[in-house]
Short mmCIF file of C-alpha atoms in Angstrom, two decimals:
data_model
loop_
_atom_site.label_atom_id
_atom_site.label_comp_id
_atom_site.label_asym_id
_atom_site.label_seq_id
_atom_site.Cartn_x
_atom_site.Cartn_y
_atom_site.Cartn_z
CA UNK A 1 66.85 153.42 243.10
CA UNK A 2 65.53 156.68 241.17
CA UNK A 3 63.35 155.36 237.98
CA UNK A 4 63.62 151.77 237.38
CA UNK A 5 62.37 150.06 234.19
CA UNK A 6 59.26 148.32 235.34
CA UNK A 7 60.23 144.44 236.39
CA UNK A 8 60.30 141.33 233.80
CA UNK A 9 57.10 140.41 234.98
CA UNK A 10 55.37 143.95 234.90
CA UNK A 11 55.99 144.47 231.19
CA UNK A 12 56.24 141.13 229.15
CA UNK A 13 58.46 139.59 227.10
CA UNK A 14 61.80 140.77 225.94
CA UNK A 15 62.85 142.53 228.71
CA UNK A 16 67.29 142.91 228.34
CA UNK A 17 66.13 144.04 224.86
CA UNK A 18 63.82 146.40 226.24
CA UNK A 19 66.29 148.09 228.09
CA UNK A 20 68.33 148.87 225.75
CA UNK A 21 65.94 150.04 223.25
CA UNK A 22 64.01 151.99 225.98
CA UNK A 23 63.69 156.33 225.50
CA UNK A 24 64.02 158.48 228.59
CA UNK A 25 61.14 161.23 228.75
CA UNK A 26 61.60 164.18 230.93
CA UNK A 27 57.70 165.07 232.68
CA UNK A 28 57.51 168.57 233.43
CA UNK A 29 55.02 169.70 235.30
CA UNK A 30 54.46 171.92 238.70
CA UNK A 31 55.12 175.48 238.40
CA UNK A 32 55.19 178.62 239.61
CA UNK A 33 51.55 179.36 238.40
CA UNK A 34 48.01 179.43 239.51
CA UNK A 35 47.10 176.32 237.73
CA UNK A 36 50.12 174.36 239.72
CA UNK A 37 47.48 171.57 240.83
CA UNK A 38 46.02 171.28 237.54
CA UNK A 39 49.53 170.66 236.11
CA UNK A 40 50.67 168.01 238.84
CA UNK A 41 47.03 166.21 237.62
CA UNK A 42 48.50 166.51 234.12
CA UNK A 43 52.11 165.58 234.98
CA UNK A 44 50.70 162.64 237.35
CA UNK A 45 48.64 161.43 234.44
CA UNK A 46 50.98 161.26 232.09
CA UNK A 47 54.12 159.42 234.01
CA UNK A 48 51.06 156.46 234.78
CA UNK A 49 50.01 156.17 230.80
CA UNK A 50 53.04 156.47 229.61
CA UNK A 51 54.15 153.12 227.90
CA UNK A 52 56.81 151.01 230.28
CA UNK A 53 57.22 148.93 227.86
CA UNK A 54 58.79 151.64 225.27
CA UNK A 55 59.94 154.37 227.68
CA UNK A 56 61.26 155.04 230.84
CA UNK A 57 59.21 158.17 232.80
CA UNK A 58 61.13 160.74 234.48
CA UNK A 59 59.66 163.05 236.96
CA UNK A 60 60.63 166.45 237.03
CA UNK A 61 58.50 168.31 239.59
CA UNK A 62 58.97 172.12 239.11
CA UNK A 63 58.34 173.58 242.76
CA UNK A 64 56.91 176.83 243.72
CA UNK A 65 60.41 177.61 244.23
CA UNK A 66 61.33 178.02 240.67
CA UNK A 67 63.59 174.73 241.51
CA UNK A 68 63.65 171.33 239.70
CA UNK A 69 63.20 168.16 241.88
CA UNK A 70 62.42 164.45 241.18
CA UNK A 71 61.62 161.56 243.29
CA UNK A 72 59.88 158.03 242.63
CA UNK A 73 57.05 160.05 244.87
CA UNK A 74 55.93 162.17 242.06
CA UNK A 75 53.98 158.55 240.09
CA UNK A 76 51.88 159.29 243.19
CA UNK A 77 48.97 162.01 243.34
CA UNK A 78 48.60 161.68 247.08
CA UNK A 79 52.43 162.98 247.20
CA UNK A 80 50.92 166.49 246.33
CA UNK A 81 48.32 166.06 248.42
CA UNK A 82 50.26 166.15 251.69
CA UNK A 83 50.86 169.70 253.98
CA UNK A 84 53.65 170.89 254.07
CA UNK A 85 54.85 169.91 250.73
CA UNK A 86 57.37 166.69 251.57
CA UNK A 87 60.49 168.47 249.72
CA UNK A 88 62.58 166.05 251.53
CA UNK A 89 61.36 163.42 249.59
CA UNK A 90 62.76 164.83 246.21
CA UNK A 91 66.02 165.08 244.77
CA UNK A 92 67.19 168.47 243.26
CA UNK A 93 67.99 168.18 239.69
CA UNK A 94 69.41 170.78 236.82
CA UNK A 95 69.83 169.77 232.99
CA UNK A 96 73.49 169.84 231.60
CA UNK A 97 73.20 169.63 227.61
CA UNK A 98 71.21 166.62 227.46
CA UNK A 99 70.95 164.77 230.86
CA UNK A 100 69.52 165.45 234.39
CA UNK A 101 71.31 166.00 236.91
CA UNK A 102 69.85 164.18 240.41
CA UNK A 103 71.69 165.31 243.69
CA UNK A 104 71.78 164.06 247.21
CA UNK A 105 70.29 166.12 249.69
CA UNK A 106 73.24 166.85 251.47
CA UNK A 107 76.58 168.40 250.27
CA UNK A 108 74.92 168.65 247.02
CA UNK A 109 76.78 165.54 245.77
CA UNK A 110 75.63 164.49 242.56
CA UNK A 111 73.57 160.84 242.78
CA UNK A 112 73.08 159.99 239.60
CA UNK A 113 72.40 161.05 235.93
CA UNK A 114 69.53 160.26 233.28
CA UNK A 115 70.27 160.60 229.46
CA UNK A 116 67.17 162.29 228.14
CA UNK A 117 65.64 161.72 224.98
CA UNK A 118 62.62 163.41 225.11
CA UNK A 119 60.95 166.04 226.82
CA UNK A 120 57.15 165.95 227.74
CA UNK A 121 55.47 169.33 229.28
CA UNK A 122 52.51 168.91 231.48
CA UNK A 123 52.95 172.23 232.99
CA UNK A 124 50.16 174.51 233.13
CA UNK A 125 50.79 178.37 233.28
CA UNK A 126 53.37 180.49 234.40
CA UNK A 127 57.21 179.87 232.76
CA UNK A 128 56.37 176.66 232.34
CA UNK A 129 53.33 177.11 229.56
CA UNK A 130 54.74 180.18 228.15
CA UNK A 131 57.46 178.62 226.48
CA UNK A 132 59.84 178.10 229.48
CA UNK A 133 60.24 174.29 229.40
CA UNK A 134 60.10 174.70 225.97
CA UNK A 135 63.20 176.74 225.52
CA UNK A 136 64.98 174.31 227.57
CA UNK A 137 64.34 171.71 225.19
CA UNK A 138 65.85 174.03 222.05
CA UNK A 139 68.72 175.39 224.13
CA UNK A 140 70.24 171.65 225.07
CA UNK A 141 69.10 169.99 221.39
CA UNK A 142 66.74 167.47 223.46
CA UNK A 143 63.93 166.57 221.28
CA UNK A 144 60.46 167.48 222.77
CA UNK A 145 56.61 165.88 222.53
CA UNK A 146 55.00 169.20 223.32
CA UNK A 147 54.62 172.76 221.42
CA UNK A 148 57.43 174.77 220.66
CA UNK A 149 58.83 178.02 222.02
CA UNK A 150 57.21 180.30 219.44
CA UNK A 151 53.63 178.39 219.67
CA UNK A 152 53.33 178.73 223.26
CA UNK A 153 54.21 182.45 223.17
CA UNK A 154 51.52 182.91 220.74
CA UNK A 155 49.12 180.79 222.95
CA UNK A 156 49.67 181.94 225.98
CA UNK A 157 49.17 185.87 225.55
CA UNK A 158 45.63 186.18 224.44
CA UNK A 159 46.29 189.59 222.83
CA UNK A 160 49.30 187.71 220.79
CA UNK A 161 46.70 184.94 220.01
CA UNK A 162 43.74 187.71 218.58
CA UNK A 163 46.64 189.16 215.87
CA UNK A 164 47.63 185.54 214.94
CA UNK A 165 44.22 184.44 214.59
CA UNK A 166 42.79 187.31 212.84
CA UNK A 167 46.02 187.52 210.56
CA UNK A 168 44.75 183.96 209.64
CA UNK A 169 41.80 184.95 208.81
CA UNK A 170 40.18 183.08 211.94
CA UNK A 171 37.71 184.79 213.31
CA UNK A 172 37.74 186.08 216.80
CA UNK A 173 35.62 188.28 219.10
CA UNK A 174 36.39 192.05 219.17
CA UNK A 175 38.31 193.01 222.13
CA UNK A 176 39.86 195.56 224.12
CA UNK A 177 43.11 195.45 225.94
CA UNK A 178 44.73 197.13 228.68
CA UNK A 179 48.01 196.92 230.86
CA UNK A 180 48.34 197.51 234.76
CA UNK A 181 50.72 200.54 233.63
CA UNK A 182 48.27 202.55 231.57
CA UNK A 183 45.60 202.07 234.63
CA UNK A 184 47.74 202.93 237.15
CA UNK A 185 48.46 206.19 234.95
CA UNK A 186 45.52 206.79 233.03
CA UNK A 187 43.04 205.90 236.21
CA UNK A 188 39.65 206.61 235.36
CA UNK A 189 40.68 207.63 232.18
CA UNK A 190 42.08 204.23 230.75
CA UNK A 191 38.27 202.44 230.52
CA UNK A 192 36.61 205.07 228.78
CA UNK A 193 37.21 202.42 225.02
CA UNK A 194 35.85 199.77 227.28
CA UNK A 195 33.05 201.44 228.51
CA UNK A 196 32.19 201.78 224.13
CA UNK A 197 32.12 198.48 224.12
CA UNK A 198 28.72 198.30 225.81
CA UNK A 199 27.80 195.94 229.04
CA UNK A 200 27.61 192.62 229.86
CA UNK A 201 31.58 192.18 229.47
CA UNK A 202 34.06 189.61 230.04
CA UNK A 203 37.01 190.60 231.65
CA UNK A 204 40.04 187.87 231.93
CA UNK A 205 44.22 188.03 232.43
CA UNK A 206 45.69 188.07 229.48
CA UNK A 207 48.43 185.26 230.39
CA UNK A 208 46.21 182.72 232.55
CA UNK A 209 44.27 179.37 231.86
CA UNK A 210 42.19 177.40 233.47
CA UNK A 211 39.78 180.32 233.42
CA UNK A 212 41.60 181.99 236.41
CA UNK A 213 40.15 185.57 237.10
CA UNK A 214 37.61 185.78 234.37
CA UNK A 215 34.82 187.36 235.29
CA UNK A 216 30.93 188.84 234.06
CA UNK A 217 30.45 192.83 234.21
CA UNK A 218 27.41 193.45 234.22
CA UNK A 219 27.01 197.36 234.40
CA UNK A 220 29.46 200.23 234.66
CA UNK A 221 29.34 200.16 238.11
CA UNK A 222 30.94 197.09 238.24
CA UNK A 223 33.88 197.66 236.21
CA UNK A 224 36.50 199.36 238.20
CA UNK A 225 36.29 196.35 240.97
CA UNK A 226 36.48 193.89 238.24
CA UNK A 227 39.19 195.16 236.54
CA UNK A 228 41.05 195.58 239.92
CA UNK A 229 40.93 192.01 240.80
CA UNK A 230 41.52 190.54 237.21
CA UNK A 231 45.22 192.82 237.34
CA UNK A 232 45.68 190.49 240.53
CA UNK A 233 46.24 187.90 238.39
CA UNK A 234 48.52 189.70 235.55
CA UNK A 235 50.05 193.01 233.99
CA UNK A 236 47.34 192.86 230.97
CA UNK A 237 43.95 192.41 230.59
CA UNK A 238 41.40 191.98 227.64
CA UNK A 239 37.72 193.34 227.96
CA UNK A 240 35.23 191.37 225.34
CA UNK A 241 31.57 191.34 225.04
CA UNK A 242 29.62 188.75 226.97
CA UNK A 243 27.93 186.37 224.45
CA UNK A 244 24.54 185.04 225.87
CA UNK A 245 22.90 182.04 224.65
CA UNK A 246 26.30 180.52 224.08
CA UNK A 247 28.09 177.03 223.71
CA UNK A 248 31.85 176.87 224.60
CA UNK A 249 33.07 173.93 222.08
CA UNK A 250 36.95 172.39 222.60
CA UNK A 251 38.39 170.67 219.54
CA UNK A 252 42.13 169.52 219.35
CA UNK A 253 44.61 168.66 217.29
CA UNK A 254 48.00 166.84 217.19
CA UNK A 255 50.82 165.47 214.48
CA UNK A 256 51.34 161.64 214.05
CA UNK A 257 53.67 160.16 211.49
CA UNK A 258 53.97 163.73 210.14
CA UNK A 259 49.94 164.14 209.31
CA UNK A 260 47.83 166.66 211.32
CA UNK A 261 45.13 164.72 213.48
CA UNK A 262 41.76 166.28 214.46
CA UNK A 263 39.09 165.16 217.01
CA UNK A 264 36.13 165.53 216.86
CA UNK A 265 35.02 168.78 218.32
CA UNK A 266 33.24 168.42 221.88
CA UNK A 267 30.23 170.96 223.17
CA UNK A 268 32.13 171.36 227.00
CA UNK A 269 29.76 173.81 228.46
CA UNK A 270 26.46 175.80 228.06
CA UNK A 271 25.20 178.93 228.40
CA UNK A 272 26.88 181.03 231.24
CA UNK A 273 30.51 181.60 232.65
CA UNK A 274 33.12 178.85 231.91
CA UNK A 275 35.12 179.41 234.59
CA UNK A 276 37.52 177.53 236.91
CA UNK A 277 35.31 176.20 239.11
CA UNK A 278 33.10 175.12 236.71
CA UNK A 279 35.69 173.36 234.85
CA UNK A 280 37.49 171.42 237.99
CA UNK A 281 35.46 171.44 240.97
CA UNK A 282 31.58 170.25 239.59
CA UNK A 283 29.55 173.19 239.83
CA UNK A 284 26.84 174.16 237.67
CA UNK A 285 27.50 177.15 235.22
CA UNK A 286 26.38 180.48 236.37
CA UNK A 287 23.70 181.86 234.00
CA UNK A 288 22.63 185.40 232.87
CA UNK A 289 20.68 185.50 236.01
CA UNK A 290 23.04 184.50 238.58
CA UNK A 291 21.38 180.91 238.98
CA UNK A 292 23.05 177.62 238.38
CA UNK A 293 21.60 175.82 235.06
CA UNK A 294 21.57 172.36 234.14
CA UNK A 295 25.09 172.09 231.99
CA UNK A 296 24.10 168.88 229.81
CA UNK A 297 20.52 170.73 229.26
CA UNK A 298 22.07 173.87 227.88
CA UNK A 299 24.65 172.04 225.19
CA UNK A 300 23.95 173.03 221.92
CA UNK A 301 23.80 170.29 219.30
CA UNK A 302 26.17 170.87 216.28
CA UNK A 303 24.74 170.43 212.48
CA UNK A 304 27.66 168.92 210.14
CA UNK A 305 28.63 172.19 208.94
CA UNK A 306 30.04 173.46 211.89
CA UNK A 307 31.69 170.66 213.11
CA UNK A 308 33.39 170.57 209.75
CA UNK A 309 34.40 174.29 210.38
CA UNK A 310 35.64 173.66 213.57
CA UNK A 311 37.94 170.93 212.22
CA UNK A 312 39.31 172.70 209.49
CA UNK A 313 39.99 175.91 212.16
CA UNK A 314 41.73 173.72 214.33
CA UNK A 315 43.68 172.12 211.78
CA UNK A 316 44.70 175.54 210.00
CA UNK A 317 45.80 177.00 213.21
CA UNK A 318 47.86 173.80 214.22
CA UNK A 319 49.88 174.23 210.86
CA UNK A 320 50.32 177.77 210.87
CA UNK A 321 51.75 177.56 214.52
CA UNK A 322 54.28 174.95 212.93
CA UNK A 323 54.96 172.69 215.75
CA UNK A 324 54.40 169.35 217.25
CA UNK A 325 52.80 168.05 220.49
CA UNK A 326 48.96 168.62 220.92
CA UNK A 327 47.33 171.96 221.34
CA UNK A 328 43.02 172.24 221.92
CA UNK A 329 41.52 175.18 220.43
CA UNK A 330 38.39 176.89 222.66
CA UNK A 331 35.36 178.12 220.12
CA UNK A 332 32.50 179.78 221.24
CA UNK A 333 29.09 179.81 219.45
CA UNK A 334 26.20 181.91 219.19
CA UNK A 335 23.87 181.67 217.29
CA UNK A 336 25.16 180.69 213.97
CA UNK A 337 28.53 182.56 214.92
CA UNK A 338 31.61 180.87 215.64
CA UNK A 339 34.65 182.40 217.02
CA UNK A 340 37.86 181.06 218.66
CA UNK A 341 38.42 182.04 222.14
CA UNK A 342 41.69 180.92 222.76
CA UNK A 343 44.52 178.41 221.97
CA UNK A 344 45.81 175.87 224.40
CA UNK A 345 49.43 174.88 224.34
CA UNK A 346 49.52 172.21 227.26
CA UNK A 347 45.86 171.89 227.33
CA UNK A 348 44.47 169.67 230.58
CA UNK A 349 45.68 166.09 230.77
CA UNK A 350 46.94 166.55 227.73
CA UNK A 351 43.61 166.77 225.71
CA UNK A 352 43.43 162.83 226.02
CA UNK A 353 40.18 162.57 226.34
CA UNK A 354 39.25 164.30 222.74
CA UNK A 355 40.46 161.22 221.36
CA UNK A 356 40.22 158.08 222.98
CA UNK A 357 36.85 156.55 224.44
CA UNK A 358 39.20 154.67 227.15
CA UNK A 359 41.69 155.87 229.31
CA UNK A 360 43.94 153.00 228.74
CA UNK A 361 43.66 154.28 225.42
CA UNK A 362 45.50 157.14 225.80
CA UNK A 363 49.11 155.15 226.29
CA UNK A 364 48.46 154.63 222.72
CA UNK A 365 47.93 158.58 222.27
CA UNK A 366 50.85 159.44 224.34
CA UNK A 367 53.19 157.27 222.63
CA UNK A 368 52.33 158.71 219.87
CA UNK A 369 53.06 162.31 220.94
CA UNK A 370 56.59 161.17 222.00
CA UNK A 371 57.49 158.99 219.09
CA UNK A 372 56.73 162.49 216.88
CA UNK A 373 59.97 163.96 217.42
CA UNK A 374 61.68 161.14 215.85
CA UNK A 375 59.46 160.32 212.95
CA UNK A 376 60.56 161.61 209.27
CA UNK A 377 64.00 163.42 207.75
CA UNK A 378 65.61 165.41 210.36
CA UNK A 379 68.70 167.46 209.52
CA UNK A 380 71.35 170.21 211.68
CA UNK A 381 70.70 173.38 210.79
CA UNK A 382 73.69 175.19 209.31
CA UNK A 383 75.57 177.66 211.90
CA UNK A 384 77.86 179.63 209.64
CA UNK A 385 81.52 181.16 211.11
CA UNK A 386 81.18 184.60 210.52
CA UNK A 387 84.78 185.48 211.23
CA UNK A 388 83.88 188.71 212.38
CA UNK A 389 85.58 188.46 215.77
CA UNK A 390 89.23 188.69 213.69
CA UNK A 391 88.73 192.25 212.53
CA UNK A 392 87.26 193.57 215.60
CA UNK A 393 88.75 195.52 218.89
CA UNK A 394 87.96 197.06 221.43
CA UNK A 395 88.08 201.01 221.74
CA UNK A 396 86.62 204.18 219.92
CA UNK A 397 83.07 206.19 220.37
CA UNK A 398 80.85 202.98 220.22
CA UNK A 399 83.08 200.82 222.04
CA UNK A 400 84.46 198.50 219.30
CA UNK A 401 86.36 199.50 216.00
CA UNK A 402 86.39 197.85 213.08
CA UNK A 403 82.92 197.35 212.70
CA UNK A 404 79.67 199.20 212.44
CA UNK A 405 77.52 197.43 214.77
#
C-alpha cells in the first residue's frame, strides 16, 4: 500500500490517535530543470526528516516529462540513481481541489486518493522554483510550507531580484542585461554596454541556480563564446563585474510561530568562481589564475558588524517578500563591500544546515516549516458578486454591449 503511517513500533506511543491527528504533506520535487538531481537530493531529504510521528510524507516526483508520479520508491535515493529511469515503478497522479489523485498503470483507473494538507516544494529550477508548484498550492486553497507565487517570481529572475533589491534599498552589484532576442537582432551590436563595463566579467542565465552556466570573461575576446553558451541555458542573461579577492557568504531566513528567524550567516566559498561544480561535486574553486586554491584557506573571517548587516538584510528582504517557507540570501564581499547576489526560494536541502548542528535536528526545523501555515488568525478573503454578467450581451463593435470593457 501507497504511504503508510510508519508501524506502532516505529513511532511510539499513541499510535490510533496519531492517525487521526496526522497532516498529509505533498513533496515536490523533480523537474523539468537543470538542477533535477539537486532537487530529488532535496525532495529525498526531506520525505526521510520529516516527522512520522506528526505527518504522513507524500511523494510527488515531477518527471522530465512535465508529469506527476508517486511511488513508495521515491523515500529511496538509489531509485534515481537507476538507468533508464524505472517509471514503471510510479503511479501517475494529478491534484483535484485538494487531494491527489494516484492511478493504476493500466486503464488509467484511479487507485487511490490522499487528502492533502500541506504542500512542501523541494524543487529546484524550472516551473517548479519559479512559482509553478507554488501556484498549485493558491489555485486548490492547499496550504503550503514553502515561498509563495509572487516571492519565487521575484527570486528566480535575477533581473526581477536587482529592482526589488535596489527598490529596498539593498545593495546590489551593477549589472547589465540582455535577452536572446536583442542578440540575435542586434549581433555584434547588442554587447557594445557590456563591453563599458570593463573586463573580468561574470556572465550567468538569468533564471538558473545552482550556478548553472556562469562563467569568468576575462577579455573581449572571450565574450561572444561566453555569451553564446550562457543563452544555452536561458532567453536572458546578466553581465556583472568580476569581484576579486572575494567571499561568497549564505545567510537564511524562515517564519516560526509568526516571528522571522535568522541564522547565522556562513562564509561558503573563497576567492574564485562559485560555480556548480564547486558547490556539488568537491572541487577546489578556480582562482584569478586558473589554479585551484585551498577553499577553507581563502574564507574570509567576518567582524560583528557585518554579520549583523547580513542578518538584518536577510531579515528585511524575507519581510518585504511577504511569505512563508525558508528562502537563503547569497552576499558577496569585497573588501569592506557587501552586496547581495541573489535570493533563493527553494534553496538546497532546504537550507537545513544554516540552522541545526545535527541532521536529526532538522525534523525539528522541518516541522516547523510545515506547522507555519497553520499557526496564527487566518481568515477567507472576500470575493465580491459583481453582477455584471446580468447587464451584458453579446454583439456590437467590441463584441459585448452593455459594457465598456
Amino acid at each position: 500500500m501507497l504511504f503508510e503511517i510508519p508501524k506502532k513500533h516505529e513511532s511510539g506511543k499513541n499510535f490510533s490517535r496519531r492517525c487521526v491527528m496526522v497532516k498529509k504533506v505533498a513533496v515536490f520535487f523533480g523537474g523539468k530543470s537543470a538542477e533535477r538531481e539537486i532537487s530529488v537530493l532535496t525532495g529525498v531529504l526531506a520525505l526521510r526528516l520529516i516527522d512520522p510521528a506528526k505527518y504522513a510524507a507524500v511523494p510527488v516526483y515531477v518527471h522530465s516529462d512535465g508529469g506527476f508520479y508517486t511511488s513508495d520508491e521515491a523515500f529511496y535515493l538509489e531509485t534515481f540513481k537507476t538507468h533508464p529511469f524505472p517509471l514503471k515503478k510510479f503511479r501517475r497522479c494529478v491534484f483535484e481541489n485538494d487531494e491527489l489523485l494516484i492511478f493504476a498503470p493500466k486503464k488509467d483507473r484511479l487507485l487511490k486518493r490522499e487528502k492533502i494538507d500541506v504542500m512542501l516544494n523541494c524543487c529546484h529550477g524550472g516551473a517548479g522554483e519559479n512559482g509553478g508548484v507554488a501556484a498549485l498550492s493558491e489555485l486548490f486553497s492547499v496550504p503550503s510550507a514553502s515561498p509563495s507565487v509572487a516571492a519565487c517570481s521575484v527570486c528566480m529572475d535575477k533581473e526581477w531580484t536587482k529592482l526589488f533589491l535596489s527598490a529596498a534599498g539593498i545593495p546590489v552589484l551593477d549589472y547589465v542585461v540582455l535577452t536572446r532576442e536583442e542578440y540575435v537582432r542586434r549581433g555584434a551590436l547588442a554587447l557594445k554596454d557590456v563591453k563599458k563595463k570593463g573586463f573580468p566579467l561574470i556572465v550567468k542565465p538569468a533564471s538558473s541556480g545552482s550556478s548553472i552556466g556562469i562563467a569568468v570573461i576575462e577579455n573581449e575576446e572571450g565574450l561572444k563564446k561566453a555569451t553564446e553558451e550562457a543563452f544555452l541555458y536561458g532567453d536572458k542573461i546578466l553581465f556583472e563585474p568580476y569581484l576579486e579577492n572575494k567571499t561568497d557568504i549564505n545567510c537564511a531566513a524562515y517564519r516560526r510561530n509568526g516571528k522571522i528567524c535568522v541564522s547565522e550567516p556562513e562564509a561558503a566559498f573563497g576567492d574564485g568562481v562559485y560555480g556548480f561544480k564547486e558547490k556539488y561535486m568537491k572541487e577546489k574553486p578556480r582562482s584569478d589564475s586558473g589554479d585551484t586554491a585551498d577553499k577553507s584557506a581563502a574564507r574570509t573571517p567576518l567582524d560583528e558588524e557585518e554579520i549583523g548587516r547580513i542578518k538584518a538584510y536577510t531579515s528585511a528582504i524575507y519581510r518585504r517578500l511577504e511569505t512563508l517557507g525558508v528562502i537563503r540570501v547569497d552576499f558577496l564581499k569585497s573588501g569592506e563591500n557587501l552586496y547581495v547576489g541573489e535570493i533563493n526560494a527553494v534553496p538546497g536541502s532546504l537550507a537545513y544546515y544554516l540552522f541545526c548542528e545535527r541532521l536529526i535536528d532538522g525534523r525539528r526545523f522541518l516541522s516547523d516549516l510545515l506547522e507555519e501555515p497553520f499557526s496564527g488568525a487566518k481568515r477567507d478573503v472576500c470575493i465580491p458578486e459583481t453582477g455584471v454578467l446580468e447587464s451584458v450581451a453579446t454583439g456590437g463593435k467590441r463584441g459585448f454591449t452593455g459594457i465598456r470593457l
